[in-house]
mmCIF file of C-alpha atoms in Angstrom:
data_model
loop_
_atom_site.group_PDB
_atom_site.id
_atom_site.type_symbol
_atom_site.label_atom_id
_atom_site.label_comp_id
_atom_site.label_asym_id
_atom_site.label_seq_id
_atom_site.Cartn_x
_atom_site.Cartn_y
_atom_site.Cartn_z
ATOM 1 C CA UNK A 12 -9.647 24.738 44.073
ATOM 2 C CA UNK A 13 -10.404 23.612 47.714
ATOM 3 C CA UNK A 14 -11.932 20.538 48.538
ATOM 4 C CA UNK A 15 -12.759 21.766 52.410
ATOM 5 C CA UNK A 16 -16.209 19.607 53.198
ATOM 6 C CA UNK A 17 -16.526 18.381 49.638
ATOM 7 C CA UNK A 18 -17.212 21.907 47.936
ATOM 8 C CA UNK A 19 -15.292 23.176 45.330
ATOM 9 C CA UNK A 20 -14.772 27.330 45.665
ATOM 10 C CA UNK A 21 -16.322 27.948 42.625
ATOM 11 C CA UNK A 22 -19.760 26.888 44.414
ATOM 12 C CA UNK A 23 -19.517 23.079 43.339
ATOM 13 C CA UNK A 24 -20.187 20.137 45.101
ATOM 14 C CA UNK A 25 -17.022 17.807 45.071
ATOM 15 C CA UNK A 26 -17.643 13.711 44.495
ATOM 16 C CA UNK A 27 -16.661 11.516 47.181
ATOM 17 C CA UNK A 28 -17.057 7.576 47.062
ATOM 18 C CA UNK A 29 -18.621 7.355 50.408
ATOM 19 C CA UNK A 30 -21.514 9.885 50.448
ATOM 20 C CA UNK A 31 -21.069 9.416 54.418
ATOM 21 C CA UNK A 32 -17.607 10.958 54.100
ATOM 22 C CA UNK A 33 -19.363 13.844 52.026
ATOM 23 C CA UNK A 34 -22.235 14.149 55.059
ATOM 24 C CA UNK A 35 -19.441 14.163 57.916
ATOM 25 C CA UNK A 36 -17.745 17.059 56.343
ATOM 26 C CA UNK A 37 -20.811 19.148 55.871
ATOM 27 C CA UNK A 38 -21.467 18.593 59.692
ATOM 28 C CA UNK A 39 -18.721 19.764 60.855
ATOM 29 C CA UNK A 40 -18.913 22.723 59.128
ATOM 30 C CA UNK A 41 -22.569 23.478 60.278
ATOM 31 C CA UNK A 42 -21.016 23.187 63.186
ATOM 32 C CA UNK A 43 -18.673 25.845 63.196
ATOM 33 C CA UNK A 44 -21.714 27.724 61.638
ATOM 34 C CA UNK A 45 -24.716 27.749 62.881
ATOM 35 C CA UNK A 46 -26.078 29.462 65.972
ATOM 36 C CA UNK A 47 -27.490 26.079 67.520
ATOM 37 C CA UNK A 48 -28.410 22.740 67.295
ATOM 38 C CA UNK A 49 -26.271 21.688 63.036
ATOM 39 C CA UNK A 50 -28.115 18.119 64.270
ATOM 40 C CA UNK A 51 -31.674 19.527 63.658
ATOM 41 C CA UNK A 52 -33.343 18.264 60.689
ATOM 42 C CA UNK A 53 -36.825 17.453 59.074
ATOM 43 C CA UNK A 54 -38.030 14.082 59.626
ATOM 44 C CA UNK A 55 -41.435 13.289 57.339
ATOM 45 C CA UNK A 56 -43.823 10.052 57.773
ATOM 46 C CA UNK A 57 -46.544 9.076 56.663
ATOM 47 C CA UNK A 58 -49.749 7.771 58.074
ATOM 48 C CA UNK A 59 -51.814 4.345 57.193
ATOM 49 C CA UNK A 60 -53.881 6.616 54.777
ATOM 50 C CA UNK A 61 -50.520 8.133 52.551
ATOM 51 C CA UNK A 62 -50.821 11.616 54.502
ATOM 52 C CA UNK A 63 -47.690 13.017 54.851
ATOM 53 C CA UNK A 64 -46.200 14.362 58.109
ATOM 54 C CA UNK A 65 -43.207 15.827 59.151
ATOM 55 C CA UNK A 66 -41.578 17.689 62.671
ATOM 56 C CA UNK A 67 -38.074 18.282 63.522
ATOM 57 C CA UNK A 68 -35.767 15.866 65.377
ATOM 58 C CA UNK A 69 -32.272 15.642 66.260
ATOM 59 C CA UNK A 70 -29.923 13.368 64.803
ATOM 60 C CA UNK A 71 -27.925 11.705 67.147
ATOM 61 C CA UNK A 72 -25.710 9.417 65.280
ATOM 62 C CA UNK A 73 -24.549 8.715 61.816
ATOM 63 C CA UNK A 74 -22.337 6.564 59.743
ATOM 64 C CA UNK A 75 -22.590 3.976 57.481
ATOM 65 C CA UNK A 76 -25.730 2.017 58.330
ATOM 66 C CA UNK A 77 -27.513 5.511 58.221
ATOM 67 C CA UNK A 78 -28.742 8.424 60.493
ATOM 68 C CA UNK A 79 -30.273 7.668 64.121
ATOM 69 C CA UNK A 80 -32.822 9.630 65.981
ATOM 70 C CA UNK A 81 -34.967 8.557 69.592
ATOM 71 C CA UNK A 82 -38.422 8.933 70.577
ATOM 72 C CA UNK A 83 -41.436 7.395 72.433
ATOM 73 C CA UNK A 84 -42.482 4.571 69.480
ATOM 74 C CA UNK A 85 -46.122 5.301 70.757
ATOM 75 C CA UNK A 86 -45.907 9.392 69.438
ATOM 76 C CA UNK A 87 -46.967 9.858 65.984
ATOM 77 C CA UNK A 88 -43.819 9.184 64.331
ATOM 78 C CA UNK A 89 -43.483 6.237 66.300
ATOM 79 C CA UNK A 90 -46.710 4.883 65.274
ATOM 80 C CA UNK A 91 -46.706 6.056 61.213
ATOM 81 C CA UNK A 92 -43.120 4.140 61.005
ATOM 82 C CA UNK A 93 -44.902 1.080 62.363
ATOM 83 C CA UNK A 94 -46.901 1.079 59.707
ATOM 84 C CA UNK A 95 -45.045 2.700 56.988
ATOM 85 C CA UNK A 96 -41.475 1.910 57.671
ATOM 86 C CA UNK A 97 -39.795 4.377 55.323
ATOM 87 C CA UNK A 98 -38.972 8.108 55.744
ATOM 88 C CA UNK A 99 -37.240 11.271 54.584
ATOM 89 C CA UNK A 100 -34.935 13.663 56.021
ATOM 90 C CA UNK A 101 -33.535 17.235 55.357
ATOM 91 C CA UNK A 102 -30.972 19.385 56.906
ATOM 92 C CA UNK A 103 -30.642 22.665 56.117
ATOM 93 C CA UNK A 104 -28.298 25.359 57.329
ATOM 94 C CA UNK A 105 -28.445 28.463 56.694
ATOM 95 C CA UNK A 106 -25.444 29.748 57.443
ATOM 96 C CA UNK A 107 -23.696 27.426 55.129
ATOM 97 C CA UNK A 108 -26.903 27.829 52.229
ATOM 98 C CA UNK A 109 -26.876 24.344 52.076
ATOM 99 C CA UNK A 110 -29.127 21.563 52.217
ATOM 100 C CA UNK A 111 -28.541 17.769 52.362
ATOM 101 C CA UNK A 112 -31.641 15.784 51.878
ATOM 102 C CA UNK A 113 -32.395 11.440 52.064
ATOM 103 C CA UNK A 114 -34.788 8.861 51.870
ATOM 104 C CA UNK A 115 -34.635 5.352 52.844
ATOM 105 C CA UNK A 116 -36.386 2.666 54.856
ATOM 106 C CA UNK A 117 -36.874 2.849 59.008
ATOM 107 C CA UNK A 118 -35.786 0.554 61.684
ATOM 108 C CA UNK A 119 -35.165 0.308 64.716
ATOM 109 C CA UNK A 120 -31.867 0.334 66.551
ATOM 110 C CA UNK A 121 -30.797 -2.657 69.124
ATOM 111 C CA UNK A 122 -31.817 -2.820 72.446
ATOM 112 C CA UNK A 123 -28.013 -2.722 72.858
ATOM 113 C CA UNK A 124 -27.403 0.651 71.304
ATOM 114 C CA UNK A 125 -30.830 2.326 72.980
ATOM 115 C CA UNK A 126 -29.719 1.784 76.600
ATOM 116 C CA UNK A 127 -26.619 2.836 75.859
ATOM 117 C CA UNK A 128 -28.077 6.240 74.537
ATOM 118 C CA UNK A 129 -30.711 6.281 76.956
ATOM 119 C CA UNK A 130 -28.290 6.136 79.698
ATOM 120 C CA UNK A 131 -26.286 8.813 78.763
ATOM 121 C CA UNK A 132 -29.332 11.303 78.704
ATOM 122 C CA UNK A 133 -29.788 13.760 81.838
ATOM 123 C CA UNK A 134 -31.814 11.748 84.691
ATOM 124 C CA UNK A 135 -34.432 14.983 83.958
ATOM 125 C CA UNK A 136 -34.558 13.796 79.875
ATOM 126 C CA UNK A 137 -34.704 10.317 81.079
ATOM 127 C CA UNK A 138 -37.804 11.379 83.698
ATOM 128 C CA UNK A 139 -39.424 12.835 81.114
ATOM 129 C CA UNK A 140 -39.336 9.933 78.936
ATOM 130 C CA UNK A 141 -41.681 7.921 81.202
ATOM 131 C CA UNK A 142 -43.596 11.446 82.454
ATOM 132 C CA UNK A 143 -44.559 12.087 78.920
ATOM 133 C CA UNK A 144 -47.444 9.950 76.430
ATOM 134 C CA UNK A 145 -45.546 11.516 73.163
ATOM 135 C CA UNK A 146 -48.284 12.931 71.284
ATOM 136 C CA UNK A 147 -51.541 12.266 72.930
ATOM 137 C CA UNK A 148 -54.367 14.121 74.226
ATOM 138 C CA UNK A 149 -53.347 16.644 77.361
ATOM 139 C CA UNK A 150 -55.698 17.326 80.002
ATOM 140 C CA UNK A 151 -53.448 20.536 80.719
ATOM 141 C CA UNK A 152 -50.033 20.996 82.081
ATOM 142 C CA UNK A 153 -50.514 20.490 85.169
ATOM 143 C CA UNK A 154 -50.821 16.678 84.911
ATOM 144 C CA UNK A 155 -47.859 16.833 82.643
ATOM 145 C CA UNK A 156 -46.080 17.929 85.715
ATOM 146 C CA UNK A 157 -47.654 15.606 88.225
ATOM 147 C CA UNK A 158 -46.566 12.566 86.172
ATOM 148 C CA UNK A 159 -42.925 14.106 85.874
ATOM 149 C CA UNK A 160 -43.031 14.461 89.783
ATOM 150 C CA UNK A 161 -44.171 10.567 90.506
ATOM 151 C CA UNK A 162 -41.781 9.732 88.570
ATOM 152 C CA UNK A 163 -38.724 11.721 90.137
ATOM 153 C CA UNK A 164 -40.140 10.389 93.157
ATOM 154 C CA UNK A 165 -40.071 6.739 91.877
ATOM 155 C CA UNK A 166 -36.702 6.894 90.681
ATOM 156 C CA UNK A 167 -35.089 9.377 93.226
ATOM 157 C CA UNK A 168 -32.528 7.122 94.229
ATOM 158 C CA UNK A 169 -31.612 4.738 91.567
ATOM 159 C CA UNK A 170 -30.681 4.693 87.755
ATOM 160 C CA UNK A 171 -33.734 5.238 85.249
ATOM 161 C CA UNK A 172 -34.170 2.473 83.181
ATOM 162 C CA UNK A 173 -35.008 2.696 79.595
ATOM 163 C CA UNK A 174 -39.050 2.166 79.037
ATOM 164 C CA UNK A 175 -39.557 -0.487 76.871
ATOM 165 C CA UNK A 176 -42.125 1.941 74.148
ATOM 166 C CA UNK A 177 -38.738 4.541 73.858
ATOM 167 C CA UNK A 178 -36.271 4.027 71.668
ATOM 168 C CA UNK A 179 -34.152 4.876 68.357
ATOM 169 C CA UNK A 180 -34.889 4.325 64.790
ATOM 170 C CA UNK A 181 -32.372 3.992 61.978
ATOM 171 C CA UNK A 182 -33.364 5.774 58.483
ATOM 172 C CA UNK A 183 -30.672 3.297 55.909
ATOM 173 C CA UNK A 184 -30.382 5.660 53.211
ATOM 174 C CA UNK A 185 -31.247 4.452 49.440
ATOM 175 C CA UNK A 186 -31.568 8.537 48.271
ATOM 176 C CA UNK A 187 -28.899 11.165 49.660
ATOM 177 C CA UNK A 188 -28.802 14.409 47.763
ATOM 178 C CA UNK A 189 -26.513 17.748 48.461
ATOM 179 C CA UNK A 190 -28.019 20.649 47.518
ATOM 180 C CA UNK A 191 -26.158 23.893 48.254
ATOM 181 C CA UNK A 192 -27.139 27.466 46.949
ATOM 182 C CA UNK A 193 -25.481 29.286 43.743
ATOM 183 C CA UNK A 194 -26.673 32.891 42.293
ATOM 184 C CA UNK A 195 -29.441 33.748 40.672
ATOM 185 C CA UNK A 196 -30.323 30.159 41.833
ATOM 186 C CA UNK A 197 -28.584 28.088 39.740
ATOM 187 C CA UNK A 198 -27.741 25.889 42.725
ATOM 188 C CA UNK A 199 -25.798 22.647 42.740
ATOM 189 C CA UNK A 200 -27.108 19.635 42.982
ATOM 190 C CA UNK A 201 -25.054 15.872 43.981
ATOM 191 C CA UNK A 202 -27.324 13.279 44.224
ATOM 192 C CA UNK A 203 -25.788 9.458 45.204
ATOM 193 C CA UNK A 204 -28.349 6.841 44.558
ATOM 194 C CA UNK A 205 -28.603 2.942 45.428
ATOM 195 C CA UNK A 206 -30.925 -0.331 45.512
ATOM 196 C CA UNK A 207 -30.718 -1.623 48.900
ATOM 197 C CA UNK A 208 -28.782 -0.853 51.773
ATOM 198 C CA UNK A 209 -24.689 -2.273 51.010
ATOM 199 C CA UNK A 210 -24.850 -1.975 46.964
ATOM 200 C CA UNK A 211 -23.014 0.391 45.332
ATOM 201 C CA UNK A 212 -23.735 3.917 45.053
ATOM 202 C CA UNK A 213 -23.997 5.644 42.234
ATOM 203 C CA UNK A 214 -24.023 9.580 41.807
ATOM 204 C CA UNK A 215 -25.670 12.197 39.062
ATOM 205 C CA UNK A 216 -26.051 15.410 38.908
ATOM 206 C CA UNK A 217 -29.702 17.321 39.040
ATOM 207 C CA UNK A 218 -30.436 20.399 37.519
ATOM 208 C CA UNK A 219 -31.577 23.101 40.170
#
């Protein structure tokens, strides 16, 4: 019986004491089998009226503190998380027939962490962060390209600083569910829950 990636040969999910260890194993397997961007995840938020919103973003780091992505804080997701600081994530890997769902509160990463990640981005991406008024109406593509050209000229001979409105958000998981496909829709579901960040995890299996 194999436990590679936290999965048994019979299709069941082998529990780990720490769900982030299981997550890391599944992500490592997805990196080998997914055709592109295994770190892509659906991010669900809600606006001030409780209306749900969802979009795909890229996971940039994951550790015991949570799952981090970066964005313009004036974007729709940034504004929604400022009002309703709770989110849900979903990773789905077709090549592995697996998914992971996450729920928890969202909080900004430190300026030091955001600065370090921003500095690692290609310069064109850094300039794009300055040029794009993300999620807001655009006159046309030419208007965007004009902004790109303006900031490309401004930072042509210097490093590009991180805009104050651009940062990372960390989802601190209070619930993580691992799902694995099995024949006849008799899927395997293992969920980890805790009351607060730093609290002990408890696990249970769910009916498919």
